[in-house]
Amino acid sequence: MTDIGTFRLTLPGQMLRRGFWLYVWRVATADNRELLYVGRTGDNSSPNASPPYIRMGQHLGSMKNQNALRRHLVSHSVEPETCRSFELVAHGPIHPEVVKPEDFDHADKITRISLMELHTPFRNIVGAMEKRLEQDLRVAGYAVMNTVKWKHDVDDTEWLPIRRAFAKDFPGLKELT
C-alpha cells in the first residue's frame, strides 16, 4: 500500500535564474546511507544553460537521456521512491547564459554556431569545476555515485572560491589543501 501524505518543497526564487550552475544532490536512502550526485547546468549540444530547478524534475523523471540521478540510484540498488529525502545544493549562476536574439530559431545554423562559440568556454570552465567538485567530495570521504569525465581543467583561483561555497554544506571539503 502506498503511503499518503502532505509534503512541502520550498524553492528560492533565485534558483529560477538561467546560467551555468554547479549542484550536488544529497540523497538520504531508506537504509540511512548518504549518497551524492554532482552535476552542472550548461548544455553540451546547445547554447542553453537552464536553471537548476529544471534539472530537478528531469533527474528523477523517466526520460533516459535526462534522469542520471535516478539511473545512478538504481545502479546502487536504491529505489528512488523509497528514499527518505533528496536535497539539492546548487551554487550559481557562476556564469550567465549566453544572450540569444529574441527571435532565435534553433534551426538557424549560423546563429546557433556563433552562440555555441560564446557558450562553449563557459561550459568548459563549469564542466571542469564539476569534475573537481566530484573528485574533491570523493577525496573528502563522501559517497559520490557518479564520475565526471571532462577533459578541461580549471585554475585554482577560479575553483577554490567555488569549493569554499560548497564546504558550507559539505564540511569535509574544508579539510582539503
Tab-separated table of C-alpha atoms in Angstrom:
chain	number	residue	atom	x	y	z
A	1	MET	CA	0.000	0.000	0.000
A	2	THR	CA	1.230	3.492	-0.833
A	3	ASP	CA	1.807	5.948	1.977
A	4	ILE	CA	-0.340	9.033	1.571
A	5	GLY	CA	0.935	12.300	2.961
A	6	THR	CA	1.227	16.026	2.602
A	7	PHE	CA	4.681	17.253	1.632
A	8	ARG	CA	6.343	20.608	1.048
A	9	LEU	CA	9.073	21.766	-1.271
A	10	THR	CA	10.476	25.251	-0.864
A	11	LEU	CA	12.239	26.716	-3.870
A	12	PRO	CA	14.148	30.001	-3.600
A	13	GLY	CA	13.280	32.370	-6.443
A	14	GLN	CA	16.975	32.791	-7.267
A	15	MET	CA	17.037	29.149	-8.442
A	16	LEU	CA	14.928	30.264	-11.413
A	17	ARG	CA	17.862	32.218	-12.863
A	18	ARG	CA	19.270	30.787	-16.075
A	19	GLY	CA	23.013	30.310	-16.338
A	20	PHE	CA	25.827	27.923	-15.524
A	21	TRP	CA	25.311	26.312	-12.117
A	22	LEU	CA	27.030	23.544	-10.170
A	23	TYR	CA	24.927	21.341	-7.938
A	24	VAL	CA	25.086	18.356	-5.639
A	25	TRP	CA	22.181	16.073	-4.883
A	26	ARG	CA	22.358	14.694	-1.336
A	27	VAL	CA	20.182	11.596	-1.104
A	28	ALA	CA	19.221	10.033	2.228
A	29	THR	CA	18.334	6.430	1.496
A	30	ALA	CA	15.837	4.267	3.376
A	31	ASP	CA	18.749	2.372	4.986
A	32	ASN	CA	20.329	5.630	6.250
A	33	ARG	CA	23.101	5.944	3.677
A	34	GLU	CA	24.037	9.326	2.240
A	35	LEU	CA	24.743	9.262	-1.485
A	36	LEU	CA	25.809	12.242	-3.585
A	37	TYR	CA	25.445	13.072	-7.248
A	38	VAL	CA	27.393	16.002	-8.767
A	39	GLY	CA	26.106	17.908	-11.791
A	40	ARG	CA	26.053	21.183	-13.670
A	41	THR	CA	23.841	23.156	-15.986
A	42	GLY	CA	25.026	24.312	-19.398
A	43	ASP	CA	24.286	22.046	-22.337
A	44	ASN	CA	26.937	20.304	-24.406
A	45	SER	CA	24.916	20.377	-27.616
A	46	SER	CA	23.041	23.696	-27.485
A	47	PRO	CA	23.725	27.245	-26.277
A	48	ASN	CA	21.334	26.754	-23.330
A	49	ALA	CA	22.143	26.983	-19.621
A	50	SER	CA	18.972	26.276	-17.705
A	51	PRO	CA	18.361	26.903	-14.012
A	52	PRO	CA	18.826	24.043	-11.543
A	53	TYR	CA	15.112	23.731	-10.788
A	54	ILE	CA	14.555	22.423	-14.330
A	55	ARG	CA	17.149	19.702	-13.767
A	56	MET	CA	15.419	18.665	-10.521
A	57	GLY	CA	12.447	17.022	-12.201
A	58	GLN	CA	14.476	15.698	-15.114
A	59	HIS	CA	16.937	13.915	-12.817
A	60	LEU	CA	14.178	11.907	-11.170
A	61	GLY	CA	11.945	11.516	-14.224
A	62	SER	CA	11.617	8.734	-16.750
A	63	MET	CA	13.450	10.211	-19.785
A	64	LYS	CA	16.578	8.047	-20.214
A	65	ASN	CA	18.790	10.840	-21.538
A	66	GLN	CA	17.883	13.182	-18.644
A	67	ASN	CA	17.419	11.060	-15.498
A	68	ALA	CA	21.026	10.414	-14.485
A	69	LEU	CA	20.327	10.637	-10.741
A	70	ARG	CA	17.559	8.006	-10.967
A	71	ARG	CA	19.802	5.687	-13.013
A	72	HIS	CA	22.681	6.027	-10.531
A	73	LEU	CA	20.401	5.282	-7.598
A	74	VAL	CA	19.014	2.184	-9.299
A	75	SER	CA	22.567	1.039	-10.124
A	76	HIS	CA	23.280	1.285	-6.369
A	77	SER	CA	20.192	-0.869	-5.631
A	78	VAL	CA	18.214	2.124	-4.371
A	79	GLU	CA	14.621	2.608	-5.432
A	80	PRO	CA	14.226	6.408	-5.583
A	81	GLU	CA	10.654	6.343	-4.246
A	82	THR	CA	11.885	4.688	-1.029
A	83	CYS	CA	14.456	7.401	-0.230
A	84	ARG	CA	13.909	9.453	2.911
A	85	SER	CA	14.892	12.720	1.225
A	86	PHE	CA	16.511	14.483	-1.704
A	87	GLU	CA	18.357	17.732	-1.090
A	88	LEU	CA	19.673	19.844	-3.948
A	89	VAL	CA	22.595	22.138	-3.094
A	90	ALA	CA	23.094	24.492	-6.048
A	91	HIS	CA	25.655	27.262	-6.500
A	92	GLY	CA	25.345	29.865	-9.202
A	93	PRO	CA	24.861	31.094	-11.663
A	94	ILE	CA	28.637	31.042	-11.947
A	95	HIS	CA	28.336	32.489	-15.454
A	96	PRO	CA	25.235	33.861	-17.161
A	97	GLU	CA	23.580	32.090	-20.039
A	98	VAL	CA	24.636	33.419	-23.444
A	99	VAL	CA	22.094	36.022	-24.566
A	100	LYS	CA	20.128	34.889	-27.596
A	101	PRO	CA	18.249	37.115	-30.037
A	102	GLU	CA	14.552	37.326	-29.167
A	103	ASP	CA	13.650	35.754	-32.490
A	104	PHE	CA	16.257	32.968	-32.164
A	105	ASP	CA	15.339	29.872	-34.127
A	106	HIS	CA	17.276	26.680	-33.266
A	107	ALA	CA	17.092	25.772	-36.979
A	108	ASP	CA	19.202	28.869	-37.797
A	109	LYS	CA	22.556	27.102	-38.001
A	110	ILE	CA	24.688	30.225	-38.489
A	111	THR	CA	23.351	31.968	-35.370
A	112	ARG	CA	23.461	28.710	-33.413
A	113	ILE	CA	27.159	28.240	-34.296
A	114	SER	CA	28.029	31.782	-33.205
A	115	LEU	CA	26.105	31.301	-29.936
A	116	MET	CA	27.895	27.997	-29.294
A	117	GLU	CA	31.233	29.777	-29.772
A	118	LEU	CA	30.249	32.111	-26.909
A	119	HIS	CA	28.689	29.317	-24.802
A	120	THR	CA	31.471	26.724	-25.048
A	121	PRO	CA	34.203	28.478	-22.998
A	122	PHE	CA	31.802	28.926	-20.043
A	123	ARG	CA	30.584	25.344	-20.395
A	124	ASN	CA	34.179	24.084	-20.381
A	125	ILE	CA	35.078	26.024	-17.243
A	126	VAL	CA	31.976	24.906	-15.340
A	127	GLY	CA	32.450	21.335	-16.609
A	128	ALA	CA	35.978	21.389	-15.180
A	129	MET	CA	34.566	22.699	-11.890
A	130	GLU	CA	32.013	19.877	-11.881
A	131	LYS	CA	34.850	17.371	-12.260
A	132	ARG	CA	36.866	18.992	-9.443
A	133	LEU	CA	33.825	19.059	-7.170
A	134	GLU	CA	33.160	15.354	-7.750
A	135	GLN	CA	36.819	14.494	-7.137
A	136	ASP	CA	37.164	16.718	-4.055
A	137	LEU	CA	33.981	15.350	-2.469
A	138	ARG	CA	35.252	11.808	-3.033
A	139	VAL	CA	38.696	12.648	-1.537
A	140	ALA	CA	36.924	14.240	1.461
A	141	GLY	CA	35.220	10.891	2.123
A	142	TYR	CA	31.751	11.410	0.665
A	143	ALA	CA	29.991	8.618	-1.238
A	144	VAL	CA	29.668	10.114	-4.720
A	145	MET	CA	27.714	7.940	-7.140
A	146	ASN	CA	28.870	9.459	-10.425
A	147	THR	CA	32.262	10.009	-12.003
A	148	VAL	CA	32.569	13.208	-14.026
A	149	LYS	CA	34.642	12.800	-17.164
A	150	TRP	CA	35.819	16.136	-18.501
A	151	LYS	CA	38.998	16.908	-20.449
A	152	HIS	CA	39.289	20.581	-19.500
A	153	ASP	CA	40.850	21.933	-16.304
A	154	VAL	CA	40.096	24.946	-14.153
A	155	ASP	CA	42.581	27.243	-12.470
A	156	ASP	CA	42.681	27.091	-8.650
A	157	THR	CA	41.964	30.828	-8.437
A	158	GLU	CA	38.591	30.154	-10.086
A	159	TRP	CA	37.973	26.814	-8.378
A	160	LEU	CA	38.790	27.451	-4.703
A	161	PRO	CA	36.011	30.040	-4.090
A	162	ILE	CA	33.511	27.533	-5.501
A	163	ARG	CA	34.829	24.744	-3.267
A	164	ARG	CA	34.575	27.071	-0.245
A	165	ALA	CA	30.933	27.763	-1.143
A	166	PHE	CA	30.136	24.030	-1.199
A	167	ALA	CA	32.122	23.460	2.015
A	168	LYS	CA	29.313	25.172	3.922
A	169	ASP	CA	27.111	22.166	3.137
A	170	PHE	CA	29.890	19.587	2.850
A	171	PRO	CA	32.327	20.414	5.683
A	172	GLY	CA	34.764	17.683	4.675
A	173	LEU	CA	35.819	19.955	1.792
A	174	LYS	CA	37.308	22.404	4.326
A	175	GLU	CA	39.995	19.863	5.216
A	176	LEU	CA	41.392	19.674	1.685
A	177	THR	CA	44.510	21.638	0.816
